[in-house]
Amino acid sequence: MPAGRYYVGDLCYVLHDRWDEFCSLTCSGNRVLDGEFNLADGTRFATYTTQYGDGTYQDETGNIYDVDAGLIGCVALEDIDFTDPSNSVAGGRVVEFVRDFTTFSSGGVISIGTVSIDTDPEYAEEELEEEY
């Protein structure tokens, strides 16, 4: 993803006005697709499903992310229509990425540039227990 200021969190809070298009790109039958996508207007976003769906998750520094659509992702602030009163960054966090960055999900951890959000903390605990 290109460097810049991004909203990181559940994209249902900030793409409300384009949610139908979002879903048409990221839903395939009964599966939800993870990855990076582009809306018809050129808006680029990344989205990854959480391990346990809706809830509250924390990143590596303790920031809280509220989830109502079972996903966490990112979209550039400039691509959010703040004239739509239903779009709000309150459920996530605004992050400045000074360099281009990658996004991915592995073992329940969603990584968006330098931000890592563990959506399966029990998985990490089980791995630690296996090491000892």
mmCIF file of N, CA and C in Angstrom:
data_model
loop_
_atom_site.group_PDB
_atom_site.id
_atom_site.type_symbol
_atom_site.label_atom_id
_atom_site.label_comp_id
_atom_site.label_asym_id
_atom_site.label_seq_id
_atom_site.Cartn_x
_atom_site.Cartn_y
_atom_site.Cartn_z
ATOM 1 N N MET A 1 0.864 -1.167 0.000
ATOM 2 C CA MET A 1 0.000 0.000 0.000
ATOM 3 C C MET A 1 0.913 1.234 0.000
ATOM 4 N N PRO A 2 0.467 2.305 -0.627
ATOM 5 C CA PRO A 2 1.292 3.520 -0.673
ATOM 6 C C PRO A 2 1.366 4.229 0.685
ATOM 7 N N ALA A 3 2.488 4.867 0.940
ATOM 8 C CA ALA A 3 2.655 5.644 2.167
ATOM 9 C C ALA A 3 1.549 6.687 2.281
ATOM 10 N N GLY A 4 1.239 7.088 3.521
ATOM 11 C CA GLY A 4 0.226 8.116 3.741
ATOM 12 C C GLY A 4 -0.486 7.923 5.064
ATOM 13 N N ARG A 5 -1.520 8.729 5.284
ATOM 14 C CA ARG A 5 -2.341 8.638 6.506
ATOM 15 C C ARG A 5 -3.521 7.712 6.236
ATOM 16 N N TYR A 6 -3.683 6.747 7.109
ATOM 17 C CA TYR A 6 -4.696 5.705 6.937
ATOM 18 C C TYR A 6 -5.549 5.537 8.183
ATOM 19 N N TYR A 7 -6.791 5.158 7.939
ATOM 20 C CA TYR A 7 -7.633 4.629 9.005
ATOM 21 C C TYR A 7 -7.331 3.141 9.061
ATOM 22 N N VAL A 8 -7.057 2.630 10.261
ATOM 23 C CA VAL A 8 -6.869 1.202 10.488
ATOM 24 C C VAL A 8 -7.959 0.759 11.450
ATOM 25 N N GLY A 9 -8.746 -0.215 11.035
ATOM 26 C CA GLY A 9 -9.834 -0.713 11.865
ATOM 27 C C GLY A 9 -10.860 -1.419 11.004
ATOM 28 N N ASP A 10 -12.046 -1.610 11.560
ATOM 29 C CA ASP A 10 -13.142 -2.244 10.830
ATOM 30 C C ASP A 10 -13.630 -1.265 9.772
ATOM 31 N N LEU A 11 -13.543 -1.664 8.520
ATOM 32 C CA LEU A 11 -13.873 -0.759 7.420
ATOM 33 C C LEU A 11 -15.364 -0.456 7.315
ATOM 34 N N CYS A 12 -16.216 -1.194 8.025
ATOM 35 C CA CYS A 12 -17.648 -0.879 7.978
ATOM 36 C C CYS A 12 -17.924 0.491 8.580
ATOM 37 N N TYR A 13 -17.027 0.979 9.433
ATOM 38 C CA TYR A 13 -17.215 2.287 10.068
ATOM 39 C C TYR A 13 -16.889 3.455 9.143
ATOM 40 N N VAL A 14 -16.086 3.209 8.096
ATOM 41 C CA VAL A 14 -15.633 4.328 7.252
ATOM 42 C C VAL A 14 -15.986 4.186 5.775
ATOM 43 N N LEU A 15 -16.486 3.029 5.372
ATOM 44 C CA LEU A 15 -16.903 2.838 3.973
ATOM 45 C C LEU A 15 -18.398 2.571 3.893
ATOM 46 N N HIS A 16 -19.122 3.084 4.865
ATOM 47 C CA HIS A 16 -20.557 2.843 4.943
ATOM 48 C C HIS A 16 -21.256 3.196 3.633
ATOM 49 N N ASP A 17 -20.874 4.312 3.040
ATOM 50 C CA ASP A 17 -21.505 4.780 1.807
ATOM 51 C C ASP A 17 -21.191 3.893 0.600
ATOM 52 N N ARG A 18 -20.186 3.024 0.702
ATOM 53 C CA ARG A 18 -19.791 2.145 -0.409
ATOM 54 C C ARG A 18 -19.760 0.681 0.024
ATOM 55 N N TRP A 19 -20.511 0.369 1.072
ATOM 56 C CA TRP A 19 -20.460 -0.969 1.652
ATOM 57 C C TRP A 19 -20.930 -2.052 0.686
ATOM 58 N N ASP A 20 -21.946 -1.774 -0.107
ATOM 59 C CA ASP A 20 -22.422 -2.783 -1.064
ATOM 60 C C ASP A 20 -21.325 -3.142 -2.057
ATOM 61 N N GLU A 21 -20.617 -2.135 -2.560
ATOM 62 C CA GLU A 21 -19.521 -2.411 -3.495
ATOM 63 C C GLU A 21 -18.391 -3.158 -2.792
ATOM 64 N N PHE A 22 -18.069 -2.739 -1.574
ATOM 65 C CA PHE A 22 -17.058 -3.440 -0.770
ATOM 66 C C PHE A 22 -17.390 -4.927 -0.691
ATOM 67 N N CYS A 23 -18.637 -5.222 -0.328
ATOM 68 C CA CYS A 23 -19.057 -6.619 -0.168
ATOM 69 C C CYS A 23 -19.033 -7.385 -1.485
ATOM 70 N N SER A 24 -19.373 -6.719 -2.576
ATOM 71 C CA SER A 24 -19.348 -7.408 -3.873
ATOM 72 C C SER A 24 -17.925 -7.806 -4.266
ATOM 73 N N LEU A 25 -16.930 -7.075 -3.789
ATOM 74 C CA LEU A 25 -15.527 -7.402 -4.070
ATOM 75 C C LEU A 25 -14.957 -8.440 -3.107
ATOM 76 N N THR A 26 -15.397 -8.421 -1.862
ATOM 77 C CA THR A 26 -14.744 -9.231 -0.836
ATOM 78 C C THR A 26 -15.537 -10.465 -0.412
ATOM 79 N N CYS A 27 -16.748 -10.626 -0.913
ATOM 80 C CA CYS A 27 -17.555 -11.796 -0.568
ATOM 81 C C CYS A 27 -17.745 -12.655 -1.811
ATOM 82 N N SER A 28 -17.473 -13.945 -1.665
ATOM 83 C CA SER A 28 -17.625 -14.884 -2.767
ATOM 84 C C SER A 28 -18.390 -16.092 -2.236
ATOM 85 N N GLY A 29 -19.685 -16.132 -2.550
ATOM 86 C CA GLY A 29 -20.520 -17.198 -2.009
ATOM 87 C C GLY A 29 -20.571 -17.067 -0.495
ATOM 88 N N ASN A 30 -20.178 -18.123 0.205
ATOM 89 C CA ASN A 30 -20.176 -18.064 1.667
ATOM 90 C C ASN A 30 -18.770 -17.791 2.220
ATOM 91 N N ARG A 31 -17.855 -17.377 1.363
ATOM 92 C CA ARG A 31 -16.488 -17.062 1.797
ATOM 93 C C ARG A 31 -16.252 -15.561 1.756
ATOM 94 N N VAL A 32 -15.435 -15.084 2.699
ATOM 95 C CA VAL A 32 -15.001 -13.689 2.705
ATOM 96 C C VAL A 32 -13.526 -13.688 2.329
ATOM 97 N N LEU A 33 -13.179 -12.875 1.356
ATOM 98 C CA LEU A 33 -11.819 -12.842 0.838
ATOM 99 C C LEU A 33 -10.959 -11.837 1.591
ATOM 100 N N ASP A 34 -9.726 -12.198 1.864
ATOM 101 C CA ASP A 34 -8.747 -11.308 2.473
ATOM 102 C C ASP A 34 -7.822 -10.770 1.391
ATOM 103 N N GLY A 35 -7.275 -9.578 1.625
ATOM 104 C CA GLY A 35 -6.291 -9.039 0.696
ATOM 105 C C GLY A 35 -6.486 -7.563 0.440
ATOM 106 N N GLU A 36 -5.894 -7.109 -0.660
ATOM 107 C CA GLU A 36 -5.983 -5.708 -1.072
ATOM 108 C C GLU A 36 -6.864 -5.618 -2.313
ATOM 109 N N PHE A 37 -7.740 -4.608 -2.329
ATOM 110 C CA PHE A 37 -8.734 -4.463 -3.385
ATOM 111 C C PHE A 37 -8.846 -2.999 -3.789
ATOM 112 N N ASN A 38 -9.494 -2.762 -4.934
ATOM 113 C CA ASN A 38 -9.770 -1.408 -5.412
ATOM 114 C C ASN A 38 -11.250 -1.271 -5.727
ATOM 115 N N LEU A 39 -11.877 -0.208 -5.196
ATOM 116 C CA LEU A 39 -13.248 0.120 -5.576
ATOM 117 C C LEU A 39 -13.239 0.749 -6.965
ATOM 118 N N ALA A 40 -14.394 0.843 -7.583
ATOM 119 C CA ALA A 40 -14.502 1.394 -8.938
ATOM 120 C C ALA A 40 -13.973 2.820 -9.035
ATOM 121 N N ASP A 41 -14.076 3.585 -7.942
ATOM 122 C CA ASP A 41 -13.596 4.973 -7.974
ATOM 123 C C ASP A 41 -12.091 5.091 -7.716
ATOM 124 N N GLY A 42 -11.391 3.943 -7.606
ATOM 125 C CA GLY A 42 -9.949 3.944 -7.398
ATOM 126 C C GLY A 42 -9.516 3.822 -5.947
ATOM 127 N N THR A 43 -10.471 3.852 -5.017
ATOM 128 C CA THR A 43 -10.134 3.707 -3.605
ATOM 129 C C THR A 43 -9.516 2.335 -3.371
ATOM 130 N N ARG A 44 -8.291 2.329 -2.849
ATOM 131 C CA ARG A 44 -7.595 1.082 -2.544
ATOM 132 C C ARG A 44 -7.729 0.814 -1.045
ATOM 133 N N PHE A 45 -7.993 -0.433 -0.704
ATOM 134 C CA PHE A 45 -8.113 -0.809 0.699
ATOM 135 C C PHE A 45 -7.593 -2.223 0.893
ATOM 136 N N ALA A 46 -7.257 -2.527 2.138
ATOM 137 C CA ALA A 46 -6.885 -3.887 2.529
ATOM 138 C C ALA A 46 -7.883 -4.331 3.586
ATOM 139 N N THR A 47 -8.217 -5.606 3.584
ATOM 140 C CA THR A 47 -9.167 -6.140 4.550
ATOM 141 C C THR A 47 -8.815 -7.583 4.885
ATOM 142 N N TYR A 48 -8.921 -7.909 6.174
ATOM 143 C CA TYR A 48 -8.620 -9.260 6.648
ATOM 144 C C TYR A 48 -9.635 -9.641 7.719
ATOM 145 N N THR A 49 -10.145 -10.865 7.634
ATOM 146 C CA THR A 49 -11.118 -11.324 8.617
ATOM 147 C C THR A 49 -10.417 -11.608 9.945
ATOM 148 N N THR A 50 -11.127 -11.324 11.026
ATOM 149 C CA THR A 50 -10.599 -11.621 12.353
ATOM 150 C C THR A 50 -10.815 -13.105 12.643
ATOM 151 N N GLN A 51 -10.070 -13.624 13.589
ATOM 152 C CA GLN A 51 -10.167 -15.044 13.923
ATOM 153 C C GLN A 51 -11.523 -15.404 14.518
ATOM 154 N N TYR A 52 -12.100 -14.492 15.326
ATOM 155 C CA TYR A 52 -13.341 -14.805 16.024
ATOM 156 C C TYR A 52 -14.477 -13.839 15.709
ATOM 157 N N GLY A 53 -14.413 -13.153 14.573
ATOM 158 C CA GLY A 53 -15.521 -12.291 14.187
ATOM 159 C C GLY A 53 -15.551 -10.986 14.956
ATOM 160 N N ASP A 54 -16.751 -10.573 15.319
ATOM 161 C CA ASP A 54 -16.939 -9.291 16.004
ATOM 162 C C ASP A 54 -16.335 -9.312 17.403
ATOM 163 N N GLY A 55 -16.030 -8.114 17.897
ATOM 164 C CA GLY A 55 -15.481 -8.004 19.242
ATOM 165 C C GLY A 55 -14.545 -6.821 19.347
ATOM 166 N N THR A 56 -13.668 -6.878 20.313
ATOM 167 C CA THR A 56 -12.673 -5.840 20.532
ATOM 168 C C THR A 56 -11.309 -6.494 20.532
ATOM 169 N N TYR A 57 -10.386 -5.929 19.774
ATOM 170 C CA TYR A 57 -9.042 -6.487 19.652
ATOM 171 C C TYR A 57 -8.014 -5.399 19.953
ATOM 172 N N GLN A 58 -6.796 -5.817 20.320
ATOM 173 C CA GLN A 58 -5.725 -4.875 20.634
ATOM 174 C C GLN A 58 -4.544 -5.077 19.705
ATOM 175 N N ASP A 59 -3.826 -3.969 19.457
ATOM 176 C CA ASP A 59 -2.576 -4.095 18.713
ATOM 177 C C ASP A 59 -1.414 -4.255 19.690
ATOM 178 N N GLU A 60 -0.205 -4.264 19.156
ATOM 179 C CA GLU A 60 0.989 -4.537 19.963
ATOM 180 C C GLU A 60 1.291 -3.459 21.002
ATOM 181 N N THR A 61 0.677 -2.273 20.864
ATOM 182 C CA THR A 61 0.912 -1.210 21.855
ATOM 183 C C THR A 61 -0.324 -0.944 22.720
ATOM 184 N N GLY A 62 -1.342 -1.802 22.606
ATOM 185 C CA GLY A 62 -2.511 -1.684 23.466
ATOM 186 C C GLY A 62 -3.653 -0.854 22.916
ATOM 187 N N ASN A 63 -3.532 -0.345 21.681
ATOM 188 C CA ASN A 63 -4.643 0.384 21.071
ATOM 189 C C ASN A 63 -5.791 -0.578 20.813
ATOM 190 N N ILE A 64 -7.022 -0.089 21.000
ATOM 191 C CA ILE A 64 -8.233 -0.902 20.880
ATOM 192 C C ILE A 64 -8.872 -0.704 19.508
ATOM 193 N N TYR A 65 -9.378 -1.812 18.949
ATOM 194 C CA TYR A 65 -10.084 -1.792 17.666
ATOM 195 C C TYR A 65 -11.429 -2.482 17.863
ATOM 196 N N ASP A 66 -12.509 -1.735 17.658
ATOM 197 C CA ASP A 66 -13.856 -2.296 17.738
ATOM 198 C C ASP A 66 -14.193 -2.925 16.388
ATOM 199 N N VAL A 67 -14.788 -4.106 16.421
ATOM 200 C CA VAL A 67 -15.111 -4.823 15.186
ATOM 201 C C VAL A 67 -16.574 -5.225 15.194
ATOM 202 N N ASP A 68 -17.302 -4.803 14.148
ATOM 203 C CA ASP A 68 -18.708 -5.172 13.971
ATOM 204 C C ASP A 68 -18.963 -5.948 12.677
ATOM 205 N N ALA A 69 -17.986 -5.982 11.775
ATOM 206 C CA ALA A 69 -18.162 -6.706 10.516
ATOM 207 C C ALA A 69 -17.211 -7.895 10.404
ATOM 208 N N GLY A 70 -16.536 -8.244 11.504
ATOM 209 C CA GLY A 70 -15.655 -9.404 11.495
ATOM 210 C C GLY A 70 -14.375 -9.209 10.714
ATOM 211 N N LEU A 71 -13.952 -7.955 10.537
ATOM 212 C CA LEU A 71 -12.746 -7.699 9.747
ATOM 213 C C LEU A 71 -12.010 -6.473 10.259
ATOM 214 N N ILE A 72 -10.728 -6.419 9.927
ATOM 215 C CA ILE A 72 -9.897 -5.245 10.182
ATOM 216 C C ILE A 72 -9.114 -4.980 8.912
ATOM 217 N N GLY A 73 -9.020 -3.716 8.559
ATOM 218 C CA GLY A 73 -8.303 -3.358 7.345
ATOM 219 C C GLY A 73 -7.814 -1.931 7.411
ATOM 220 N N CYS A 74 -7.502 -1.385 6.241
ATOM 221 C CA CYS A 74 -7.054 0.001 6.178
ATOM 222 C C CYS A 74 -7.491 0.636 4.865
ATOM 223 N N VAL A 75 -7.671 1.952 4.930
ATOM 224 C CA VAL A 75 -8.008 2.754 3.757
ATOM 225 C C VAL A 75 -7.447 4.150 4.007
ATOM 226 N N ALA A 76 -6.951 4.785 2.946
ATOM 227 C CA ALA A 76 -6.387 6.124 3.085
ATOM 228 C C ALA A 76 -7.456 7.093 3.582
ATOM 229 N N LEU A 77 -7.074 7.981 4.503
ATOM 230 C CA LEU A 77 -8.022 8.970 5.031
ATOM 231 C C LEU A 77 -8.642 9.800 3.917
ATOM 232 N N GLU A 78 -7.845 10.141 2.906
ATOM 233 C CA GLU A 78 -8.355 10.976 1.817
ATOM 234 C C GLU A 78 -9.449 10.288 1.010
ATOM 235 N N ASP A 79 -9.579 8.960 1.169
ATOM 236 C CA ASP A 79 -10.608 8.211 0.440
ATOM 237 C C ASP A 79 -11.878 7.980 1.255
ATOM 238 N N ILE A 80 -11.940 8.542 2.454
ATOM 239 C CA ILE A 80 -13.135 8.412 3.296
ATOM 240 C C ILE A 80 -13.997 9.654 3.114
ATOM 241 N N ASP A 81 -15.275 9.447 2.866
ATOM 242 C CA ASP A 81 -16.218 10.556 2.689
ATOM 243 C C ASP A 81 -16.754 10.977 4.055
ATOM 244 N N PHE A 82 -16.105 11.994 4.643
ATOM 245 C CA PHE A 82 -16.527 12.447 5.969
ATOM 246 C C PHE A 82 -17.766 13.340 5.919
ATOM 247 N N THR A 83 -18.282 13.636 4.712
ATOM 248 C CA THR A 83 -19.556 14.350 4.638
ATOM 249 C C THR A 83 -20.718 13.410 4.938
ATOM 250 N N ASP A 84 -20.472 12.095 4.853
ATOM 251 C CA ASP A 84 -21.470 11.096 5.222
ATOM 252 C C ASP A 84 -21.380 10.915 6.736
ATOM 253 N N PRO A 85 -22.409 11.300 7.488
ATOM 254 C CA PRO A 85 -22.332 11.242 8.959
ATOM 255 C C PRO A 85 -22.179 9.830 9.522
ATOM 256 N N SER A 86 -22.441 8.808 8.715
ATOM 257 C CA SER A 86 -22.294 7.441 9.218
ATOM 258 C C SER A 86 -20.844 6.952 9.148
ATOM 259 N N ASN A 87 -19.960 7.696 8.478
ATOM 260 C CA ASN A 87 -18.544 7.327 8.422
ATOM 261 C C ASN A 87 -17.800 7.975 9.578
ATOM 262 N N SER A 88 -17.123 7.163 10.394
ATOM 263 C CA SER A 88 -16.411 7.668 11.565
ATOM 264 C C SER A 88 -15.177 6.810 11.841
ATOM 265 N N VAL A 89 -14.068 7.445 12.208
ATOM 266 C CA VAL A 89 -12.839 6.728 12.534
ATOM 267 C C VAL A 89 -12.786 6.323 14.010
ATOM 268 N N ALA A 90 -13.849 6.581 14.764
ATOM 269 C CA ALA A 90 -13.845 6.355 16.214
ATOM 270 C C ALA A 90 -13.583 4.896 16.597
ATOM 271 N N GLY A 91 -13.954 3.933 15.786
ATOM 272 C CA GLY A 91 -13.780 2.524 16.143
ATOM 273 C C GLY A 91 -12.394 1.974 15.903
ATOM 274 N N GLY A 92 -11.528 2.783 15.271
ATOM 275 C CA GLY A 92 -10.177 2.312 14.961
ATOM 276 C C GLY A 92 -9.140 3.359 15.306
ATOM 277 N N ARG A 93 -8.193 3.525 14.414
ATOM 278 C CA ARG A 93 -7.057 4.399 14.681
ATOM 279 C C ARG A 93 -6.543 4.992 13.375
ATOM 280 N N VAL A 94 -6.094 6.250 13.423
ATOM 281 C CA VAL A 94 -5.450 6.879 12.268
ATOM 282 C C VAL A 94 -3.946 6.703 12.427
ATOM 283 N N VAL A 95 -3.306 6.193 11.376
ATOM 284 C CA VAL A 95 -1.871 5.898 11.409
ATOM 285 C C VAL A 95 -1.205 6.558 10.206
ATOM 286 N N GLU A 96 -0.056 7.164 10.445
ATOM 287 C CA GLU A 96 0.762 7.745 9.376
ATOM 288 C C GLU A 96 1.846 6.738 9.014
ATOM 289 N N PHE A 97 1.812 6.249 7.783
ATOM 290 C CA PHE A 97 2.849 5.359 7.278
ATOM 291 C C PHE A 97 3.770 6.194 6.396
ATOM 292 N N VAL A 98 5.022 6.325 6.783
ATOM 293 C CA VAL A 98 5.945 7.193 6.050
ATOM 294 C C VAL A 98 6.538 6.510 4.829
ATOM 295 N N ARG A 99 6.402 5.198 4.752
ATOM 296 C CA ARG A 99 6.884 4.434 3.591
ATOM 297 C C ARG A 99 5.752 3.541 3.087
ATOM 298 N N ASP A 100 5.859 3.104 1.838
ATOM 299 C CA ASP A 100 4.936 2.095 1.338
ATOM 300 C C ASP A 100 4.981 0.904 2.297
ATOM 301 N N PHE A 101 3.868 0.196 2.431
ATOM 302 C CA PHE A 101 3.803 -0.875 3.417
ATOM 303 C C PHE A 101 3.033 -2.069 2.887
ATOM 304 N N THR A 102 3.240 -3.200 3.546
ATOM 305 C CA THR A 102 2.550 -4.429 3.173
ATOM 306 C C THR A 102 1.463 -4.740 4.196
ATOM 307 N N THR A 103 0.523 -5.553 3.775
ATOM 308 C CA THR A 103 -0.550 -6.019 4.652
ATOM 309 C C THR A 103 -0.669 -7.532 4.494
ATOM 310 N N PHE A 104 -0.959 -8.218 5.584
ATOM 311 C CA PHE A 104 -1.181 -9.663 5.525
ATOM 312 C C PHE A 104 -1.773 -10.146 6.840
ATOM 313 N N SER A 105 -2.172 -11.386 6.851
ATOM 314 C CA SER A 105 -2.704 -12.013 8.055
ATOM 315 C C SER A 105 -2.097 -13.401 8.175
ATOM 316 N N SER A 106 -1.691 -13.752 9.399
ATOM 317 C CA SER A 106 -1.101 -15.069 9.644
ATOM 318 C C SER A 106 -1.339 -15.464 11.097
ATOM 319 N N GLY A 107 -1.879 -16.652 11.312
ATOM 320 C CA GLY A 107 -2.086 -17.160 12.662
ATOM 321 C C GLY A 107 -2.974 -16.276 13.510
ATOM 322 N N GLY A 108 -3.926 -15.590 12.886
ATOM 323 C CA GLY A 108 -4.832 -14.722 13.624
ATOM 324 C C GLY A 108 -4.306 -13.324 13.857
ATOM 325 N N VAL A 109 -3.061 -13.041 13.431
ATOM 326 C CA VAL A 109 -2.491 -11.708 13.583
ATOM 327 C C VAL A 109 -2.608 -10.972 12.248
ATOM 328 N N ILE A 110 -3.281 -9.824 12.290
ATOM 329 C CA ILE A 110 -3.433 -8.980 11.101
ATOM 330 C C ILE A 110 -2.338 -7.924 11.156
ATOM 331 N N SER A 111 -1.512 -7.874 10.110
ATOM 332 C CA SER A 111 -0.402 -6.924 10.042
ATOM 333 C C SER A 111 -0.671 -5.906 8.950
ATOM 334 N N ILE A 112 -0.682 -4.642 9.349
ATOM 335 C CA ILE A 112 -0.889 -3.533 8.427
ATOM 336 C C ILE A 112 0.289 -2.592 8.642
ATOM 337 N N GLY A 113 1.291 -2.723 7.769
ATOM 338 C CA GLY A 113 2.520 -1.962 7.966
ATOM 339 C C GLY A 113 3.129 -2.337 9.301
ATOM 340 N N THR A 114 3.343 -1.336 10.147
ATOM 341 C CA THR A 114 3.965 -1.547 11.462
ATOM 342 C C THR A 114 2.953 -1.903 12.550
ATOM 343 N N VAL A 115 1.688 -1.988 12.211
ATOM 344 C CA VAL A 115 0.629 -2.292 13.185
ATOM 345 C C VAL A 115 0.301 -3.782 13.124
ATOM 346 N N SER A 116 0.352 -4.453 14.277
ATOM 347 C CA SER A 116 0.002 -5.876 14.372
ATOM 348 C C SER A 116 -1.139 -6.030 15.376
ATOM 349 N N ILE A 117 -2.236 -6.605 14.911
ATOM 350 C CA ILE A 117 -3.423 -6.774 15.742
ATOM 351 C C ILE A 117 -3.694 -8.263 15.890
ATOM 352 N N ASP A 118 -3.587 -8.754 17.116
ATOM 353 C CA ASP A 118 -3.782 -10.174 17.398
ATOM 354 C C ASP A 118 -5.270 -10.441 17.597
ATOM 355 N N THR A 119 -5.869 -11.172 16.666
ATOM 356 C CA THR A 119 -7.290 -11.496 16.779
ATOM 357 C C THR A 119 -7.500 -12.909 17.320
ATOM 358 N N ASP A 120 -6.410 -13.569 17.707
ATOM 359 C CA ASP A 120 -6.484 -14.903 18.308
ATOM 360 C C ASP A 120 -5.427 -15.023 19.391
ATOM 361 N N PRO A 121 -5.578 -14.271 20.502
ATOM 362 C CA PRO A 121 -4.548 -14.305 21.544
ATOM 363 C C PRO A 121 -4.349 -15.686 22.157
ATOM 364 N N GLU A 122 -5.365 -16.533 22.147
ATOM 365 C CA GLU A 122 -5.220 -17.884 22.683
ATOM 366 C C GLU A 122 -4.251 -18.707 21.849
ATOM 367 N N TYR A 123 -4.220 -18.467 20.528
ATOM 368 C CA TYR A 123 -3.302 -19.175 19.634
ATOM 369 C C TYR A 123 -1.861 -18.898 20.043
ATOM 370 N N ALA A 124 -1.536 -17.648 20.336
ATOM 371 C CA ALA A 124 -0.181 -17.270 20.762
ATOM 372 C C ALA A 124 0.165 -17.933 22.089
ATOM 373 N N GLU A 125 -0.789 -17.989 23.014
ATOM 374 C CA GLU A 125 -0.550 -18.630 24.306
ATOM 375 C C GLU A 125 -0.297 -20.128 24.129
ATOM 376 N N GLU A 126 -1.045 -20.781 23.230
ATOM 377 C CA GLU A 126 -0.858 -22.210 22.985
ATOM 378 C C GLU A 126 0.527 -22.480 22.421
ATOM 379 N N GLU A 127 1.015 -21.623 21.503
ATOM 380 C CA GLU A 127 2.341 -21.788 20.939
ATOM 381 C C GLU A 127 3.412 -21.683 22.017
ATOM 382 N N LEU A 128 3.248 -20.723 22.928
ATOM 383 C CA LEU A 128 4.211 -20.567 24.014
ATOM 384 C C LEU A 128 4.230 -21.802 24.903
ATOM 385 N N GLU A 129 3.058 -22.335 25.203
ATOM 386 C CA GLU A 129 2.968 -23.525 26.045
ATOM 387 C C GLU A 129 3.654 -24.714 25.389
ATOM 388 N N GLU A 130 3.540 -24.851 24.063
ATOM 389 C CA GLU A 130 4.164 -25.948 23.341
ATOM 390 C C GLU A 130 5.690 -25.848 23.357
ATOM 391 N N GLU A 131 6.220 -24.619 23.446
ATOM 392 C CA GLU A 131 7.660 -24.435 23.450
ATOM 393 C C GLU A 131 8.299 -24.874 24.759
ATOM 394 N N TYR A 132 7.517 -24.913 25.824
ATOM 395 C CA TYR A 132 8.081 -25.249 27.150
ATOM 396 C C TYR A 132 7.780 -26.640 27.585
#
